[in-house]
């Protein structure tokens, strides 16, 4: 039986992990075109190898405050429901199995993170929040993004 691998990254200074089975690629996006009438966490659209990505700023999705997106933003490319998304992260550090597997979330966690976390994983002596890609894409309030 093979262990599931995780992509280890950072969002808003918080170590996070995403199952590699959900990840298509990690890329630098050179141009993000803003769009109107979308929630603040949707930065816009970007082209990647003849595909259009909806770009989501994970930090803004969690904390609600918009930030300036650089011209060389690092994005984790995922597919949810046949739609391609680029999830912006501050950094990516490794791909590896969780040394002790994924554990249930115990203890206190900033309430802003609760809707997106499915567990915790230990990697290189650090606890990482295991994120649910679908929950980052899921509509917030009345916004229908992934429908």
mmCIF file of C-alpha atoms in Angstrom:
data_model
loop_
_atom_site.group_PDB
_atom_site.id
_atom_site.type_symbol
_atom_site.label_atom_id
_atom_site.label_comp_id
_atom_site.label_asym_id
_atom_site.label_seq_id
_atom_site.Cartn_x
_atom_site.Cartn_y
_atom_site.Cartn_z
ATOM 1 C CA UNK A 1 0.000 0.000 0.000
ATOM 2 C CA UNK A 2 1.464 3.355 -0.989
ATOM 3 C CA UNK A 3 1.308 6.425 1.203
ATOM 4 C CA UNK A 4 -0.485 9.489 -0.077
ATOM 5 C CA UNK A 5 1.826 12.341 -0.978
ATOM 6 C CA UNK A 6 1.208 15.966 -0.042
ATOM 7 C CA UNK A 7 2.372 19.238 -1.501
ATOM 8 C CA UNK A 8 3.635 21.387 1.382
ATOM 9 C CA UNK A 9 3.185 25.126 1.015
ATOM 10 C CA UNK A 10 2.520 28.298 2.986
ATOM 11 C CA UNK A 11 -0.531 30.564 2.923
ATOM 12 C CA UNK A 12 -0.511 33.749 5.006
ATOM 13 C CA UNK A 13 2.474 32.411 6.951
ATOM 14 C CA UNK A 14 0.627 29.197 7.854
ATOM 15 C CA UNK A 15 2.085 25.829 6.771
ATOM 16 C CA UNK A 16 -0.450 23.904 4.695
ATOM 17 C CA UNK A 17 -0.613 20.591 2.837
ATOM 18 C CA UNK A 18 -2.664 19.585 -0.209
ATOM 19 C CA UNK A 19 -2.949 16.003 -1.446
ATOM 20 C CA UNK A 20 -0.896 15.674 -4.630
ATOM 21 C CA UNK A 21 -3.724 13.645 -6.160
ATOM 22 C CA UNK A 22 -5.557 17.003 -6.392
ATOM 23 C CA UNK A 23 -2.589 18.942 -7.831
ATOM 24 C CA UNK A 24 -1.945 19.200 -11.567
ATOM 25 C CA UNK A 25 1.021 21.571 -11.400
ATOM 26 C CA UNK A 26 2.700 24.407 -9.553
ATOM 27 C CA UNK A 27 3.347 27.407 -11.781
ATOM 28 C CA UNK A 28 4.264 31.070 -11.736
ATOM 29 C CA UNK A 29 1.492 33.132 -13.294
ATOM 30 C CA UNK A 30 2.854 36.075 -15.224
ATOM 31 C CA UNK A 31 -0.422 37.813 -15.993
ATOM 32 C CA UNK A 32 -3.742 37.733 -14.192
ATOM 33 C CA UNK A 33 -6.608 39.555 -15.894
ATOM 34 C CA UNK A 34 -9.097 40.993 -13.389
ATOM 35 C CA UNK A 35 -12.800 40.287 -13.878
ATOM 36 C CA UNK A 36 -15.829 42.092 -12.528
ATOM 37 C CA UNK A 37 -18.699 40.875 -10.352
ATOM 38 C CA UNK A 38 -16.725 38.191 -8.504
ATOM 39 C CA UNK A 39 -15.926 37.763 -4.807
ATOM 40 C CA UNK A 40 -12.775 39.583 -3.601
ATOM 41 C CA UNK A 41 -10.781 36.334 -3.327
ATOM 42 C CA UNK A 42 -11.108 35.739 -7.096
ATOM 43 C CA UNK A 43 -8.142 37.632 -8.542
ATOM 44 C CA UNK A 44 -9.156 37.064 -12.139
ATOM 45 C CA UNK A 45 -8.271 34.773 -15.007
ATOM 46 C CA UNK A 46 -4.926 33.527 -16.263
ATOM 47 C CA UNK A 47 -3.877 31.554 -19.318
ATOM 48 C CA UNK A 48 -1.872 28.378 -18.849
ATOM 49 C CA UNK A 49 -1.010 26.089 -21.753
ATOM 50 C CA UNK A 50 -4.154 26.916 -23.745
ATOM 51 C CA UNK A 51 -6.357 26.689 -20.635
ATOM 52 C CA UNK A 52 -8.041 29.409 -18.668
ATOM 53 C CA UNK A 53 -7.555 29.304 -14.898
ATOM 54 C CA UNK A 54 -9.778 31.041 -12.390
ATOM 55 C CA UNK A 55 -7.219 32.464 -9.968
ATOM 56 C CA UNK A 56 -8.091 32.360 -6.275
ATOM 57 C CA UNK A 57 -6.044 34.144 -3.632
ATOM 58 C CA UNK A 58 -6.081 31.649 -0.768
ATOM 59 C CA UNK A 59 -5.022 34.263 1.801
ATOM 60 C CA UNK A 60 -7.894 36.551 0.831
ATOM 61 C CA UNK A 61 -10.280 33.575 0.818
ATOM 62 C CA UNK A 62 -9.349 32.789 4.426
ATOM 63 C CA UNK A 63 -8.874 36.259 5.907
ATOM 64 C CA UNK A 64 -11.056 38.370 3.635
ATOM 65 C CA UNK A 65 -8.546 41.183 3.144
ATOM 66 C CA UNK A 66 -7.435 41.736 -0.430
ATOM 67 C CA UNK A 67 -3.762 42.026 -1.153
ATOM 68 C CA UNK A 68 -1.763 43.073 -4.168
ATOM 69 C CA UNK A 69 -0.976 40.082 -6.353
ATOM 70 C CA UNK A 70 2.501 40.174 -7.884
ATOM 71 C CA UNK A 71 3.178 39.599 -11.547
ATOM 72 C CA UNK A 72 4.965 36.342 -10.742
ATOM 73 C CA UNK A 73 2.452 34.805 -8.380
ATOM 74 C CA UNK A 74 2.967 31.179 -7.399
ATOM 75 C CA UNK A 75 -0.136 29.060 -8.018
ATOM 76 C CA UNK A 76 -1.135 25.474 -7.385
ATOM 77 C CA UNK A 77 -3.180 24.314 -10.379
ATOM 78 C CA UNK A 78 -6.160 22.083 -9.558
ATOM 79 C CA UNK A 79 -9.221 20.814 -11.394
ATOM 80 C CA UNK A 80 -12.567 20.837 -9.629
ATOM 81 C CA UNK A 81 -15.674 19.763 -11.483
ATOM 82 C CA UNK A 82 -13.997 20.122 -14.872
ATOM 83 C CA UNK A 83 -12.896 23.719 -14.193
ATOM 84 C CA UNK A 84 -9.244 24.721 -13.810
ATOM 85 C CA UNK A 85 -8.194 26.887 -10.866
ATOM 86 C CA UNK A 86 -4.943 28.483 -9.785
ATOM 87 C CA UNK A 87 -4.697 28.702 -5.991
ATOM 88 C CA UNK A 88 -2.206 31.402 -5.024
ATOM 89 C CA UNK A 89 0.259 30.519 -2.271
ATOM 90 C CA UNK A 90 3.210 32.355 -0.738
ATOM 91 C CA UNK A 91 5.616 29.442 -1.182
ATOM 92 C CA UNK A 92 5.919 25.731 -1.896
ATOM 93 C CA UNK A 93 8.493 23.747 0.060
ATOM 94 C CA UNK A 94 8.223 20.022 -0.660
ATOM 95 C CA UNK A 95 6.282 16.996 -1.854
ATOM 96 C CA UNK A 96 6.326 14.081 0.579
ATOM 97 C CA UNK A 97 4.186 11.716 2.589
ATOM 98 C CA UNK A 98 2.934 12.887 5.974
ATOM 99 C CA UNK A 99 5.399 11.266 8.365
ATOM 100 C CA UNK A 100 2.674 10.223 10.815
ATOM 101 C CA UNK A 101 -0.284 10.267 8.440
ATOM 102 C CA UNK A 102 -3.110 12.781 8.517
ATOM 103 C CA UNK A 103 -4.606 13.266 11.950
ATOM 104 C CA UNK A 104 -7.951 14.802 12.891
ATOM 105 C CA UNK A 105 -7.922 18.440 13.852
ATOM 106 C CA UNK A 106 -7.675 18.828 17.607
ATOM 107 C CA UNK A 107 -7.285 21.937 19.674
ATOM 108 C CA UNK A 108 -7.851 25.529 18.744
ATOM 109 C CA UNK A 109 -7.645 26.875 15.253
ATOM 110 C CA UNK A 110 -8.295 30.352 13.928
ATOM 111 C CA UNK A 111 -12.005 30.274 13.010
ATOM 112 C CA UNK A 112 -11.197 31.642 9.549
ATOM 113 C CA UNK A 113 -9.395 28.390 8.664
ATOM 114 C CA UNK A 114 -11.995 25.926 9.998
ATOM 115 C CA UNK A 115 -14.100 25.616 6.779
ATOM 116 C CA UNK A 116 -11.042 24.658 4.717
ATOM 117 C CA UNK A 117 -9.135 22.230 6.974
ATOM 118 C CA UNK A 118 -9.723 18.471 6.873
ATOM 119 C CA UNK A 119 -6.924 17.474 9.264
ATOM 120 C CA UNK A 120 -3.287 18.046 10.161
ATOM 121 C CA UNK A 121 -0.081 16.456 8.893
ATOM 122 C CA UNK A 122 3.385 16.457 10.406
ATOM 123 C CA UNK A 123 6.259 17.140 8.025
ATOM 124 C CA UNK A 124 9.838 17.915 9.012
ATOM 125 C CA UNK A 125 8.781 18.442 12.608
ATOM 126 C CA UNK A 126 6.119 21.014 11.712
ATOM 127 C CA UNK A 127 2.357 20.725 11.783
ATOM 128 C CA UNK A 128 0.648 21.571 8.478
ATOM 129 C CA UNK A 129 -3.066 22.165 7.953
ATOM 130 C CA UNK A 130 -4.392 19.679 5.389
ATOM 131 C CA UNK A 131 -6.635 21.681 3.083
ATOM 132 C CA UNK A 132 -9.676 20.592 1.129
ATOM 133 C CA UNK A 133 -9.340 22.001 -2.391
ATOM 134 C CA UNK A 134 -13.089 21.700 -2.960
ATOM 135 C CA UNK A 135 -13.823 23.841 0.087
ATOM 136 C CA UNK A 136 -11.586 26.644 -1.229
ATOM 137 C CA UNK A 137 -13.483 26.556 -4.525
ATOM 138 C CA UNK A 138 -16.968 26.129 -3.031
ATOM 139 C CA UNK A 139 -19.257 29.126 -3.163
ATOM 140 C CA UNK A 140 -19.116 31.544 -0.285
ATOM 141 C CA UNK A 141 -22.506 32.998 0.540
ATOM 142 C CA UNK A 142 -24.318 33.615 -2.745
ATOM 143 C CA UNK A 143 -21.222 33.505 -4.975
ATOM 144 C CA UNK A 144 -21.514 30.603 -7.406
ATOM 145 C CA UNK A 145 -18.010 29.972 -8.584
ATOM 146 C CA UNK A 146 -17.627 26.221 -9.042
ATOM 147 C CA UNK A 147 -21.225 25.488 -10.009
#
